[in-house]
Amino acid sequence: MARGIYIHIPFCHQICNYCDFNKFYFKNQPVDEYIEALGKEMALTVDKHPESFTQIETIFLGGGTPTALSPEQLTRLLTLIRTYIPMDGVTEFTSEANPDELSEAKMRALFDGGVNRLSMGVQSFDQDLLKKIGRTHSNAHVYETIALAKKVGFRNISIDLMYGLPGQSMEQWRDSLEKAFALELPHFSAYSLIVEPKTIFYNQHAKGKLKLPTEDLEAEMYDVLMQEMEAHGLHQYEISNFAYEGFSSVHNKIYWENDEYAGFGAGAHGYLNGVRYSNHGPLKKYMDTLEIGELPIIYEHEVTDAEKREEQMFLGLRKTDGVSHILYEGKFGESMHVRYGQVIEKLVAEGLLEHDENGIRLTRKGRFVGNEVFQEFLLED
């Protein structure tokens, strides 16, 4: 049974140098037709899996850039969502946004359409760094947009920050954190740069033209991040996410708790009835498939019992609370120690995991090498 819904809007007015998501330049794209295709996909999916859509808690508009759409297009999209998705249990409805695209008309379209949370891609408050990573907004855009969002009625606002950027210094990172805290927002996400294939940065890196901070400096930036968030009263509830009480992202917790969700849109991924799936990425293929009344799924994988257990461990360990004994035993009918006892003992001895009667979780030391810890739980079946 799905707890959440992800809807992919693959259009951007500017392509960021680090982005590897399915995306297209907005100009000359069939945006209106794409929105109607999303409606068809939602209708077909709910009709095929009605039992999976009875307890939807969250909806997330991601991209690409949802706010690349016009106010009228956003209104049409939100109307289709309310038409096909049962909204009674939805408590969190998020839209990603760019600071220089979110006009008052777009904000009112989102707010009036049921969106109650904004996730804004700020990344840095250093204009030179923003240019390096392909962002087009200024600090003034950020300040004005957040003030306007609060005026419209949004109270749950999050911004993304990035560290480990090309040429980024500790001074620049501290300055971005200081400016972020001055906004008095309830939630922050902060990610280190990962150079992904099929990105501009990947090509630059392959040619030796991308100067990145050292691993030690990146680790220091993460250390400063955790210290400063704690000093400002924000709880680290996941490796990269910090919030005041009551403002943790419910939607992201669905992923980390390894629960099911539906994914709609070109290149979107979902997890329904024990099957992980992904859609066609090219717009024409996505829309043509729906035009003939078929779902645009290109790949399906029925998750094995062993994979479910592995995912429960390495996704759950992203959370500061870690993996609960009760939750694990409720899902799999046995203690996590049956399969992972030796791994847990080893990682506890190395100071990377904590273990008590409630469950297991990363130590502060373990957060710096989270991916290495997660790999320990990928056991051969």
Tab-separated table of C-alpha atoms in Angstrom:
chain	number	residue	atom	x	y	z
A	1	MET	CA	0.000	0.000	0.000
A	2	ALA	CA	1.445	3.352	-1.059
A	3	ARG	CA	2.032	6.051	1.539
A	4	GLY	CA	3.264	8.703	-0.870
A	5	ILE	CA	3.216	9.945	-4.440
A	6	TYR	CA	6.056	11.447	-6.459
A	7	ILE	CA	5.231	13.428	-9.624
A	8	HIS	CA	8.061	14.336	-11.996
A	9	ILE	CA	8.035	17.623	-13.898
A	10	PRO	CA	11.052	17.314	-16.219
A	11	PHE	CA	11.210	20.887	-17.515
A	12	CYS	CA	13.845	23.507	-16.694
A	13	HIS	CA	14.633	26.994	-17.944
A	14	GLN	CA	18.281	26.336	-17.020
A	15	ILE	CA	20.141	23.021	-16.667
A	16	CYS	CA	22.381	22.818	-13.583
A	17	ASN	CA	25.895	21.483	-14.113
A	18	TYR	CA	25.537	18.737	-11.483
A	19	CYS	CA	22.026	17.467	-12.272
A	20	ASP	CA	21.549	13.917	-13.573
A	21	PHE	CA	17.749	13.780	-13.286
A	22	ASN	CA	15.543	13.353	-16.349
A	23	LYS	CA	15.110	16.913	-17.630
A	24	PHE	CA	14.527	19.004	-20.758
A	25	TYR	CA	14.832	22.670	-21.634
A	26	PHE	CA	11.383	24.203	-21.254
A	27	LYS	CA	11.332	26.091	-24.563
A	28	ASN	CA	9.355	24.430	-27.390
A	29	GLN	CA	8.403	21.430	-25.254
A	30	PRO	CA	4.839	19.968	-25.212
A	31	VAL	CA	4.254	21.061	-21.625
A	32	ASP	CA	0.445	21.219	-21.734
A	33	GLU	CA	0.254	17.819	-23.411
A	34	TYR	CA	2.628	16.401	-20.806
A	35	ILE	CA	0.397	17.604	-17.975
A	36	GLU	CA	-2.599	15.884	-19.571
A	37	ALA	CA	-0.517	12.719	-19.961
A	38	LEU	CA	0.222	12.813	-16.222
A	39	GLY	CA	-3.519	12.829	-15.617
A	40	LYS	CA	-3.913	9.750	-17.820
A	41	GLU	CA	-1.130	7.943	-15.981
A	42	MET	CA	-2.652	8.709	-12.594
A	43	ALA	CA	-6.080	7.516	-13.750
A	44	LEU	CA	-4.709	4.270	-15.220
A	45	THR	CA	-2.544	3.506	-12.194
A	46	VAL	CA	-5.252	4.137	-9.596
A	47	ASP	CA	-7.661	2.036	-11.672
A	48	LYS	CA	-5.107	-0.812	-11.833
A	49	HIS	CA	-4.106	-0.645	-8.145
A	50	PRO	CA	-7.100	0.863	-6.267
A	51	GLU	CA	-6.079	-0.820	-3.018
A	52	SER	CA	-2.714	0.979	-3.090
A	53	PHE	CA	-4.230	4.482	-2.945
A	54	THR	CA	-6.429	4.331	0.136
A	55	GLN	CA	-3.929	5.803	2.628
A	56	ILE	CA	-1.876	8.412	0.755
A	57	GLU	CA	-0.074	10.695	3.232
A	58	THR	CA	2.197	12.804	1.048
A	59	ILE	CA	2.567	14.172	-2.477
A	60	PHE	CA	5.842	15.544	-3.841
A	61	LEU	CA	6.254	17.552	-7.048
A	62	GLY	CA	9.864	17.215	-8.187
A	63	GLY	CA	11.917	17.664	-11.289
A	64	GLY	CA	13.298	19.197	-13.270
A	65	THR	CA	11.587	22.257	-11.896
A	66	PRO	CA	7.836	22.273	-11.152
A	67	THR	CA	7.919	26.071	-10.908
A	68	ALA	CA	9.050	26.249	-14.542
A	69	LEU	CA	5.317	25.829	-15.281
A	70	SER	CA	3.046	28.847	-15.648
A	71	PRO	CA	0.394	29.596	-12.988
A	72	GLU	CA	-2.268	28.217	-15.329
A	73	GLN	CA	-0.292	25.038	-15.953
A	74	LEU	CA	0.266	24.549	-12.243
A	75	THR	CA	-3.445	24.993	-11.595
A	76	ARG	CA	-4.286	22.410	-14.252
A	77	LEU	CA	-1.758	19.943	-12.821
A	78	LEU	CA	-3.099	20.343	-9.283
A	79	THR	CA	-6.669	19.943	-10.536
A	80	LEU	CA	-5.737	16.630	-12.162
A	81	ILE	CA	-4.049	15.448	-8.977
A	82	ARG	CA	-7.147	16.200	-6.910
A	83	THR	CA	-9.304	14.500	-9.561
A	84	TYR	CA	-7.504	11.157	-9.484
A	85	ILE	CA	-5.694	10.927	-6.136
A	86	PRO	CA	-7.622	10.431	-2.856
A	87	MET	CA	-6.592	13.475	-0.809
A	88	ASP	CA	-8.345	12.810	2.511
A	89	GLY	CA	-5.214	11.533	4.282
A	90	VAL	CA	-2.670	13.852	2.660
A	91	THR	CA	-0.946	15.913	5.353
A	92	GLU	CA	2.139	17.061	3.434
A	93	PHE	CA	2.078	18.333	-0.171
A	94	THR	CA	5.491	19.555	-1.326
A	95	SER	CA	6.669	21.333	-4.449
A	96	GLU	CA	10.275	21.932	-5.384
A	97	ALA	CA	10.971	25.494	-6.518
A	98	ASN	CA	13.629	27.807	-7.917
A	99	PRO	CA	13.975	31.173	-6.156
A	100	ASP	CA	13.987	33.169	-9.402
A	101	GLU	CA	10.916	31.448	-10.874
A	102	LEU	CA	8.448	31.465	-8.013
A	103	SER	CA	6.262	34.493	-8.719
A	104	GLU	CA	3.345	35.455	-6.464
A	105	ALA	CA	0.903	34.117	-9.078
A	106	LYS	CA	2.656	30.732	-9.105
A	107	MET	CA	2.780	30.639	-5.306
A	108	ARG	CA	-0.926	31.381	-5.049
A	109	ALA	CA	-1.673	28.693	-7.649
A	110	LEU	CA	0.316	26.177	-5.577
A	111	PHE	CA	-1.140	27.262	-2.238
A	112	ASP	CA	-4.738	27.380	-3.488
A	113	GLY	CA	-4.202	23.966	-5.110
A	114	GLY	CA	-3.298	22.330	-1.806
A	115	VAL	CA	0.494	22.568	-1.695
A	116	ASN	CA	1.563	23.314	1.890
A	117	ARG	CA	5.340	22.869	1.742
A	118	LEU	CA	8.017	24.447	-0.467
A	119	SER	CA	11.487	22.988	-1.049
A	120	MET	CA	13.713	25.621	-2.635
A	121	GLY	CA	16.999	24.948	-4.412
A	122	VAL	CA	19.237	27.673	-3.005
A	123	GLN	CA	22.497	25.617	-2.892
A	124	SER	CA	24.787	28.558	-2.002
A	125	PHE	CA	24.730	32.234	-1.072
A	126	ASP	CA	27.961	32.877	-2.960
A	127	GLN	CA	27.208	34.310	-6.405
A	128	ASP	CA	30.433	33.038	-7.964
A	129	LEU	CA	29.742	29.501	-6.786
A	130	LEU	CA	26.185	29.713	-8.092
A	131	LYS	CA	27.499	30.590	-11.544
A	132	LYS	CA	29.946	27.672	-11.417
A	133	ILE	CA	27.179	25.173	-10.760
A	134	GLY	CA	24.809	26.671	-13.341
A	135	ARG	CA	22.307	28.406	-11.056
A	136	THR	CA	20.748	31.677	-12.213
A	137	HIS	CA	19.222	33.157	-9.049
A	138	SER	CA	20.696	35.806	-6.761
A	139	ASN	CA	20.529	36.205	-2.992
A	140	ALA	CA	17.950	38.931	-3.522
A	141	HIS	CA	15.718	36.399	-5.284
A	142	VAL	CA	15.969	34.102	-2.266
A	143	TYR	CA	15.091	36.792	0.273
A	144	GLU	CA	12.229	38.201	-1.794
A	145	THR	CA	10.764	34.812	-2.653
A	146	ILE	CA	10.794	33.513	0.908
A	147	ALA	CA	9.205	36.715	2.201
A	148	LEU	CA	6.532	36.422	-0.489
A	149	ALA	CA	5.919	32.750	0.294
A	150	LYS	CA	5.306	33.594	3.934
A	151	LYS	CA	2.949	36.383	2.862
A	152	VAL	CA	0.967	33.954	0.687
A	153	GLY	CA	0.618	31.601	3.662
A	154	PHE	CA	3.419	29.032	3.452
A	155	ARG	CA	4.857	28.128	6.847
A	156	ASN	CA	6.670	24.910	5.997
A	157	ILE	CA	9.585	26.087	3.842
A	158	SER	CA	12.855	24.235	3.289
A	159	ILE	CA	15.977	25.178	1.375
A	160	ASP	CA	18.706	22.972	-0.079
A	161	LEU	CA	22.377	23.801	0.444
A	162	MET	CA	25.438	22.169	-1.131
A	163	TYR	CA	29.021	21.760	0.016
A	164	GLY	CA	32.084	20.249	-1.608
A	165	LEU	CA	31.474	22.485	-4.635
A	166	PRO	CA	34.247	23.334	-7.124
A	167	GLY	CA	36.614	25.850	-5.545
A	168	GLN	CA	34.456	26.204	-2.424
A	169	SER	CA	36.269	27.335	0.727
A	170	MET	CA	35.335	26.827	4.353
A	171	GLU	CA	34.778	30.581	4.621
A	172	GLN	CA	32.222	30.465	1.801
A	173	TRP	CA	30.483	27.491	3.422
A	174	ARG	CA	30.246	29.183	6.816
A	175	ASP	CA	28.928	32.341	5.157
A	176	SER	CA	26.191	30.376	3.353
A	177	LEU	CA	25.160	28.714	6.609
A	178	GLU	CA	25.035	32.058	8.404
A	179	LYS	CA	22.829	33.577	5.693
A	180	ALA	CA	20.608	30.486	5.681
A	181	PHE	CA	19.992	30.645	9.418
A	182	ALA	CA	19.078	34.327	9.137
A	183	LEU	CA	16.044	33.283	7.071
A	184	GLU	CA	14.517	31.601	10.161
A	185	LEU	CA	13.196	28.571	8.299
A	186	PRO	CA	12.043	25.317	9.929
A	187	HIS	CA	13.903	22.893	7.660
A	188	PHE	CA	17.227	22.613	5.821
A	189	SER	CA	18.710	19.947	3.559
A	190	ALA	CA	22.463	19.964	2.915
A	191	TYR	CA	24.215	17.682	0.440
A	192	SER	CA	27.776	17.167	-0.663
A	193	LEU	CA	28.374	17.376	-4.393
A	194	ILE	CA	28.404	14.013	-6.159
A	195	VAL	CA	29.773	14.094	-9.693
A	196	GLU	CA	27.260	11.958	-11.582
A	197	PRO	CA	27.605	10.533	-15.118
A	198	LYS	CA	25.825	12.370	-17.939
A	199	THR	CA	26.328	15.783	-16.314
A	200	ILE	CA	28.365	18.810	-17.311
A	201	PHE	CA	30.511	18.387	-14.203
A	202	TYR	CA	31.206	14.760	-15.108
A	203	ASN	CA	32.570	15.785	-18.477
A	204	GLN	CA	34.683	18.550	-16.907
A	205	HIS	CA	35.997	16.140	-14.277
A	206	ALA	CA	36.944	13.574	-16.919
A	207	LYS	CA	38.997	16.270	-18.653
A	208	GLY	CA	40.696	17.324	-15.404
A	209	LYS	CA	38.965	20.711	-15.461
A	210	LEU	CA	36.967	20.406	-12.241
A	211	LYS	CA	38.798	21.483	-9.093
A	212	LEU	CA	37.037	19.970	-6.096
A	213	PRO	CA	37.769	20.379	-2.371
A	214	THR	CA	39.807	17.603	-0.773
A	215	GLU	CA	38.030	14.785	1.042
A	216	ASP	CA	39.347	16.165	4.328
A	217	LEU	CA	37.919	19.625	3.626
A	218	GLU	CA	34.595	18.150	2.590
A	219	ALA	CA	34.482	16.164	5.851
A	220	GLU	CA	35.279	19.358	7.788
A	221	MET	CA	32.395	21.108	6.013
A	222	TYR	CA	30.040	18.313	7.062
A	223	ASP	CA	31.329	18.546	10.628
A	224	VAL	CA	30.718	22.306	10.676
A	225	LEU	CA	27.249	21.720	9.211
A	226	MET	CA	26.257	19.376	12.037
A	227	GLN	CA	27.720	21.665	14.699
A	228	GLU	CA	25.973	24.769	13.385
A	229	MET	CA	22.612	23.081	12.903
A	230	GLU	CA	22.713	21.804	16.476
A	231	ALA	CA	23.790	25.212	17.772
A	232	HIS	CA	20.752	26.768	16.071
A	233	GLY	CA	18.350	24.253	17.586
A	234	LEU	CA	17.738	22.153	14.475
A	235	HIS	CA	17.533	18.392	14.935
A	236	GLN	CA	19.461	16.189	12.507
A	237	TYR	CA	16.860	13.551	11.720
A	238	GLU	CA	18.699	12.124	8.688
A	239	ILE	CA	22.247	12.247	7.342
A	240	SER	CA	21.529	15.345	5.225
A	241	ASN	CA	18.359	16.791	6.766
A	242	PHE	CA	17.722	19.086	9.724
A	243	ALA	CA	14.469	20.451	11.146
A	244	TYR	CA	12.717	22.015	14.084
A	245	GLU	CA	10.276	19.750	15.880
A	246	GLY	CA	7.256	18.952	13.744
A	247	PHE	CA	8.861	19.943	10.430
A	248	SER	CA	10.715	16.780	9.365
A	249	SER	CA	9.903	15.722	5.794
A	250	VAL	CA	7.223	13.043	5.949
A	251	HIS	CA	7.640	12.217	2.265
A	252	ASN	CA	11.358	11.483	2.496
A	253	LYS	CA	10.758	9.309	5.551
A	254	ILE	CA	8.651	7.050	3.321
A	255	TYR	CA	11.783	6.307	1.270
A	256	TRP	CA	14.000	5.810	4.316
A	257	GLU	CA	11.457	3.554	6.021
A	258	ASN	CA	11.333	1.461	2.824
A	259	ASP	CA	7.579	1.924	2.389
A	260	GLU	CA	5.769	2.003	-0.926
A	261	TYR	CA	5.032	5.024	-3.115
A	262	ALA	CA	3.758	5.704	-6.621
A	263	GLY	CA	5.893	7.530	-9.163
A	264	PHE	CA	4.295	9.433	-12.048
A	265	GLY	CA	5.933	11.171	-14.992
A	266	ALA	CA	8.662	10.703	-17.584
A	267	GLY	CA	11.617	8.930	-15.986
A	268	ALA	CA	9.850	8.599	-12.621
A	269	HIS	CA	10.418	5.627	-10.322
A	270	GLY	CA	7.894	3.964	-8.042
A	271	TYR	CA	7.438	1.044	-5.663
A	272	LEU	CA	4.002	-0.617	-5.595
A	273	ASN	CA	2.879	-4.055	-4.421
A	274	GLY	CA	6.446	-5.204	-3.910
A	275	VAL	CA	7.542	-4.138	-7.405
A	276	ARG	CA	10.005	-1.346	-8.152
A	277	TYR	CA	9.442	0.225	-11.559
A	278	SER	CA	10.581	3.085	-13.758
A	279	ASN	CA	8.933	4.941	-16.619
A	280	HIS	CA	10.098	5.847	-20.094
A	281	GLY	CA	12.297	8.930	-19.946
A	282	PRO	CA	11.847	10.458	-23.430
A	283	LEU	CA	8.751	12.668	-23.507
A	284	LYS	CA	7.405	11.324	-26.798
A	285	LYS	CA	7.706	7.690	-25.734
A	286	TYR	CA	6.113	8.474	-22.376
A	287	MET	CA	3.166	10.344	-23.901
A	288	ASP	CA	2.652	8.020	-26.895
A	289	THR	CA	2.379	5.004	-24.583
A	290	LEU	CA	-0.306	6.717	-22.511
A	291	GLU	CA	-2.104	7.840	-25.660
A	292	ILE	CA	-2.845	4.212	-26.509
A	293	GLY	CA	-4.076	3.537	-22.973
A	294	GLU	CA	-1.028	1.763	-21.601
A	295	LEU	CA	1.152	2.595	-18.611
A	296	PRO	CA	4.572	4.001	-19.630
A	297	ILE	CA	6.570	1.524	-17.552
A	298	ILE	CA	9.871	0.455	-19.113
A	299	TYR	CA	11.310	-1.598	-16.230
A	300	GLU	CA	9.863	-3.665	-13.383
A	301	HIS	CA	11.600	-5.648	-10.669
A	302	GLU	CA	9.858	-7.744	-8.026
A	303	VAL	CA	11.854	-7.099	-4.879
A	304	THR	CA	13.044	-10.307	-3.232
A	305	ASP	CA	12.780	-10.946	0.480
A	306	ALA	CA	16.564	-10.605	0.856
A	307	GLU	CA	16.519	-7.262	-0.981
A	308	LYS	CA	13.708	-5.972	1.235
A	309	ARG	CA	15.754	-6.756	4.324
A	310	GLU	CA	18.873	-5.106	2.890
A	311	GLU	CA	16.919	-2.009	1.900
A	312	GLN	CA	15.302	-1.831	5.331
A	313	MET	CA	18.762	-1.684	6.878
A	314	PHE	CA	20.713	0.660	4.621
A	315	LEU	CA	17.798	3.049	3.996
A	316	GLY	CA	16.777	3.068	7.650
A	317	LEU	CA	20.297	3.813	8.812
A	318	ARG	CA	20.146	7.141	6.973
A	319	LYS	CA	17.802	8.300	9.758
A	320	THR	CA	19.331	9.512	12.996
A	321	ASP	CA	16.894	7.239	14.843
A	322	GLY	CA	18.196	4.334	12.789
A	323	VAL	CA	16.440	0.989	12.338
A	324	SER	CA	13.888	-0.008	14.967
A	325	HIS	CA	13.884	-3.570	16.319
A	326	ILE	CA	10.086	-3.493	16.523
A	327	LEU	CA	9.648	-2.195	12.970
A	328	TYR	CA	12.088	-4.736	11.522
A	329	GLU	CA	10.567	-7.680	13.392
A	330	GLY	CA	7.065	-6.535	12.445
A	331	LYS	CA	7.978	-6.624	8.762
A	332	PHE	CA	10.097	-9.771	8.659
A	333	GLY	CA	9.017	-11.881	11.624
A	334	GLU	CA	12.475	-12.207	13.131
A	335	SER	CA	15.165	-10.186	14.863
A	336	MET	CA	17.615	-8.273	12.654
A	337	HIS	CA	20.349	-10.169	14.541
A	338	VAL	CA	19.370	-13.422	12.829
A	339	ARG	CA	20.815	-12.167	9.567
A	340	TYR	CA	22.929	-9.182	10.560
A	341	GLY	CA	24.198	-10.000	14.052
A	342	GLN	CA	27.863	-10.347	13.063
A	343	VAL	CA	27.789	-7.213	10.896
A	344	ILE	CA	26.223	-5.190	13.709
A	345	GLU	CA	28.772	-6.411	16.269
A	346	LYS	CA	31.648	-5.571	13.911
A	347	LEU	CA	30.382	-2.037	13.206
A	348	VAL	CA	29.654	-1.375	16.893
A	349	ALA	CA	33.209	-2.453	17.737
A	350	GLU	CA	34.528	-0.040	15.097
A	351	GLY	CA	32.543	2.811	16.631
A	352	LEU	CA	30.349	3.268	13.553
A	353	LEU	CA	27.063	1.974	15.007
A	354	GLU	CA	25.221	2.328	18.312
A	355	HIS	CA	22.991	-0.479	19.527
A	356	ASP	CA	20.416	-0.535	22.327
A	357	GLU	CA	17.012	-2.030	23.121
A	358	ASN	CA	15.297	0.291	20.595
A	359	GLY	CA	17.445	-0.507	17.566
A	360	ILE	CA	20.655	0.424	15.779
A	361	ARG	CA	21.838	3.777	14.419
A	362	LEU	CA	24.924	5.464	13.035
A	363	THR	CA	27.241	7.120	15.516
A	364	ARG	CA	28.489	10.614	14.754
A	365	LYS	CA	31.650	8.991	13.430
A	366	GLY	CA	29.552	6.660	11.305
A	367	ARG	CA	27.766	9.544	9.576
A	368	PHE	CA	31.017	10.547	7.895
A	369	VAL	CA	31.332	7.119	6.235
A	370	GLY	CA	27.661	6.242	5.872
A	371	ASN	CA	27.975	4.649	2.441
A	372	GLU	CA	30.697	2.322	3.689
A	373	VAL	CA	28.497	1.271	6.597
A	374	PHE	CA	25.493	0.678	4.317
A	375	GLN	CA	27.528	-1.615	2.069
A	376	GLU	CA	28.197	-3.912	5.000
A	377	PHE	CA	24.511	-4.881	4.950
A	378	LEU	CA	24.522	-6.003	1.311
A	379	LEU	CA	24.979	-9.679	2.062
A	380	GLU	CA	24.908	-12.488	-0.464
A	381	ASP	CA	21.627	-14.362	-0.330
